[in-house]
PDB file of C-alpha atoms in Angstrom:
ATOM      1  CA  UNK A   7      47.687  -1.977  42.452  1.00 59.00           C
ATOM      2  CA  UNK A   8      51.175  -3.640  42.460  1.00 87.00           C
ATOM      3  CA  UNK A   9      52.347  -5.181  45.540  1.00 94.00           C
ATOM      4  CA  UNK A  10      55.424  -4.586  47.440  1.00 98.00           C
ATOM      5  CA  UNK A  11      57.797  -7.648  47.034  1.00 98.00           C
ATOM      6  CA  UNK A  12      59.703  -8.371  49.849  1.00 99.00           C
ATOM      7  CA  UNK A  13      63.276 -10.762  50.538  1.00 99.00           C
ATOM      8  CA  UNK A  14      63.805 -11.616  54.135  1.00 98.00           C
ATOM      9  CA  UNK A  15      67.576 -12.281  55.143  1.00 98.00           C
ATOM     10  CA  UNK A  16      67.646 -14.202  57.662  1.00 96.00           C
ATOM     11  CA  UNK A  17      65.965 -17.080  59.439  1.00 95.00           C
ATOM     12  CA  UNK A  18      65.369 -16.283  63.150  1.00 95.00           C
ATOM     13  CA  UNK A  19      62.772 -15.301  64.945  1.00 96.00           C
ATOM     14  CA  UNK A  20      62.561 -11.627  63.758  1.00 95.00           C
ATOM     15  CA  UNK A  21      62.423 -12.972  60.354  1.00 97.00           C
ATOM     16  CA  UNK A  22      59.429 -14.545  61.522  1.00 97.00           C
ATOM     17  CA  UNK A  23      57.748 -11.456  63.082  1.00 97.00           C
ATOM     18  CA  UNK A  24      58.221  -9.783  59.261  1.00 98.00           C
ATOM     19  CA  UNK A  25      57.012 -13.167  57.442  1.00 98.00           C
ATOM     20  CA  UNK A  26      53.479 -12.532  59.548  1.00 98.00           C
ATOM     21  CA  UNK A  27      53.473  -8.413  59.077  1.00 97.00           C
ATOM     22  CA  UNK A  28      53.708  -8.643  55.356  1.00 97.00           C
ATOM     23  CA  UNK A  29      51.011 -11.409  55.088  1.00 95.00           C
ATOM     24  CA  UNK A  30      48.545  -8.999  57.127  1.00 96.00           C
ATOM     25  CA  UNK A  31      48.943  -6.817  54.511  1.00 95.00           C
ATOM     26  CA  UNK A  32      47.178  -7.598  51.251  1.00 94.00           C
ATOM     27  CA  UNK A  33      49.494  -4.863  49.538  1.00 96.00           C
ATOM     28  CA  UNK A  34      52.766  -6.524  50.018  1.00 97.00           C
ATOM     29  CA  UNK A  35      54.252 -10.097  49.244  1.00 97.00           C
ATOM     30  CA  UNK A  36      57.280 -12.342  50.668  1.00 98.00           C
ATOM     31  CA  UNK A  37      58.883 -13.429  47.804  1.00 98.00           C
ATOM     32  CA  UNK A  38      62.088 -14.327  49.105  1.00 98.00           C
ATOM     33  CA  UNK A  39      64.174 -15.690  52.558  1.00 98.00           C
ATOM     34  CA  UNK A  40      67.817 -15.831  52.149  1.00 98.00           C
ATOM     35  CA  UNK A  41      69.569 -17.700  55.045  1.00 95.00           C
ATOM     36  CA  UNK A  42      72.636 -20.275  55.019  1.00 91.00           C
ATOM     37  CA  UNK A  43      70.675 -22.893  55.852  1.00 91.00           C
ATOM     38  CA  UNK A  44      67.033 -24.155  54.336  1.00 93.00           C
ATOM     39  CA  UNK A  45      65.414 -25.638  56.969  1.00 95.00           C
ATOM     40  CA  UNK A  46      64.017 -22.717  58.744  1.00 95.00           C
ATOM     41  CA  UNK A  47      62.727 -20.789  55.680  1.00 96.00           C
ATOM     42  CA  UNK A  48      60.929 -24.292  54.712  1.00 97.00           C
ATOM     43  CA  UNK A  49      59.217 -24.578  57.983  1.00 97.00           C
ATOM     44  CA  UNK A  50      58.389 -20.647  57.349  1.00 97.00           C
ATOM     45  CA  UNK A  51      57.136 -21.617  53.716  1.00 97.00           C
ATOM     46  CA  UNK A  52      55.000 -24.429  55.012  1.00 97.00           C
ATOM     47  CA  UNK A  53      53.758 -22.497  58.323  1.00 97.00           C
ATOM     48  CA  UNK A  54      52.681 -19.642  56.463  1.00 97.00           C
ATOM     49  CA  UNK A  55      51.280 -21.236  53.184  1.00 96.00           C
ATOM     50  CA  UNK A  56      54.164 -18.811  51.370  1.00 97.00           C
ATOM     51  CA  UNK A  57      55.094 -19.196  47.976  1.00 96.00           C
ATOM     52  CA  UNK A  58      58.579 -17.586  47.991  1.00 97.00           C
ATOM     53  CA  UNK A  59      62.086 -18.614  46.819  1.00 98.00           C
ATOM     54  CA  UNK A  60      64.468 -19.977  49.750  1.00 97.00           C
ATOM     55  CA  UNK A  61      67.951 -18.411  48.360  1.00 96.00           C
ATOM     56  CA  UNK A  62      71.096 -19.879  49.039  1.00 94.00           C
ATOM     57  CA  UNK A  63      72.722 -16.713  47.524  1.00 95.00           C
ATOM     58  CA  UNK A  64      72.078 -13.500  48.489  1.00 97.00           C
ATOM     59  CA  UNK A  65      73.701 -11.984  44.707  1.00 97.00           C
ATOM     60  CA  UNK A  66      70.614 -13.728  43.582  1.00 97.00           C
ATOM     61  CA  UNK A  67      68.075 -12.270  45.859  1.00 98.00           C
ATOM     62  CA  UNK A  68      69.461  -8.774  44.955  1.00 98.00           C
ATOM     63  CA  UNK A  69      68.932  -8.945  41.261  1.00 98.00           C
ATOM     64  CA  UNK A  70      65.642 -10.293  41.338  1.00 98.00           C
ATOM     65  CA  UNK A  71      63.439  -7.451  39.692  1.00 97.00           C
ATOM     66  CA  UNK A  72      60.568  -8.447  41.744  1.00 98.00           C
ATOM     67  CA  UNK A  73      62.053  -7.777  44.873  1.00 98.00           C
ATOM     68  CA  UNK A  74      61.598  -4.328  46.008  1.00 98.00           C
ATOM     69  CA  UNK A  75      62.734  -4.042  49.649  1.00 98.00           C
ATOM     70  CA  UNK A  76      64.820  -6.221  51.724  1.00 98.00           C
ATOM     71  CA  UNK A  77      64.519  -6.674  55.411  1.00 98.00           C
ATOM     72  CA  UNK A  78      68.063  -7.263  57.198  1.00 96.00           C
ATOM     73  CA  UNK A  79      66.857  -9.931  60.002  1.00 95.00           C
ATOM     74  CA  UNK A  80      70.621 -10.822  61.419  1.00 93.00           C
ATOM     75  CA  UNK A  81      72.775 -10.270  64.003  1.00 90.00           C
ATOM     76  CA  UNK A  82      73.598  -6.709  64.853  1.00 87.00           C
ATOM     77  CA  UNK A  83      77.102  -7.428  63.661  1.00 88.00           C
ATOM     78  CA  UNK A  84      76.348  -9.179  60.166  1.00 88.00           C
ATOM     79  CA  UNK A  85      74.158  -6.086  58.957  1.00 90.00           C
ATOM     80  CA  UNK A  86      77.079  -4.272  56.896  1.00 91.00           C
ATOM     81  CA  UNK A  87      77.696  -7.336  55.011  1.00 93.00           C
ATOM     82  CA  UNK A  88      73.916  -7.539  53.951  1.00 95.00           C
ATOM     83  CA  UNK A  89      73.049  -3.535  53.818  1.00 94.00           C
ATOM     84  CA  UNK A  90      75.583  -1.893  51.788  1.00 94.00           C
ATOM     85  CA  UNK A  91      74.676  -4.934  48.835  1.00 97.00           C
ATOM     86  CA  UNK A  92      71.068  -4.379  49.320  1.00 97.00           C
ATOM     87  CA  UNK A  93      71.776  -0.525  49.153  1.00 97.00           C
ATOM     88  CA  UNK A  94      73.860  -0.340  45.951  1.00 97.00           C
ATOM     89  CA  UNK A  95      71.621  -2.572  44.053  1.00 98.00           C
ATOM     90  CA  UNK A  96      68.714  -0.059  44.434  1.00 98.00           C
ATOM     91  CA  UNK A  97      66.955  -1.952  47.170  1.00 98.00           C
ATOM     92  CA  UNK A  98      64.391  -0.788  49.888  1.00 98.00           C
ATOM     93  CA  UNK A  99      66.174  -1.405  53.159  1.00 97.00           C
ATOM     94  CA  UNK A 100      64.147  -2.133  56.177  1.00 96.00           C
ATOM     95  CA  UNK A 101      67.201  -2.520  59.477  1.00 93.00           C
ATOM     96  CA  UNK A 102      66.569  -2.846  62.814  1.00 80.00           C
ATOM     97  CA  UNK A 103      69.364  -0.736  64.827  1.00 75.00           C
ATOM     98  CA  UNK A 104      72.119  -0.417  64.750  1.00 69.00           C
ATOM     99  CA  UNK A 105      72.858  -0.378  60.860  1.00 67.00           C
ATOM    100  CA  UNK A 106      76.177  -1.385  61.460  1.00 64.00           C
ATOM    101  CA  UNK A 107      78.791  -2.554  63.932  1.00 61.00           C
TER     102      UNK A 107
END
């Protein structure tokens, strides 16, 4: 059985929550964290003994192959930027509300 490959936008604390759901789950994999700045996703990376790419570029995140569902983990009022992207290029979406501001 495959397992789900997940990028994280975002760096916060909610990232965080999703970082620990998907390693409960033997099934599905973090294999990405885009945020604007590195130093959160490498504490995550360390923390969580996780073997993911920290993206500078979110283009890049989308057209990874192994990535099959992307978890918006903003601000309420960044999610369009990051959804409709993650939506066109064929991607899972996982949003917490509202989708858009």
């Amino acid at each position: 059985m495959s397992q789900i490959g997940a990028g994280i936008v975002g760096s916060g604390w909610v990232a965080e929550e999703y970082i620990k759901a998907f390693q409960k789950d033997e099934r599905s994999e973090v294999r990405s964290i885009y945020s604007r700045s590195k130093e959160k996703p490498e504490g995550y990376k360390k923390k969580y003994d996780l073997s993911c790419d920290i993206e500078s570029d979110f283009e890049t995140m989308l057209k990874r192959d192994d990535i099959d569902v992307v978890v918006i983990a903003t601000p309420h009022d960044r999610h369009t930027e990051y959804v409709i992207p993650a939506a066109e290029a064929g991607k899972h979406l996982i949003i917490e509300k509202p989708v858009a501001l």
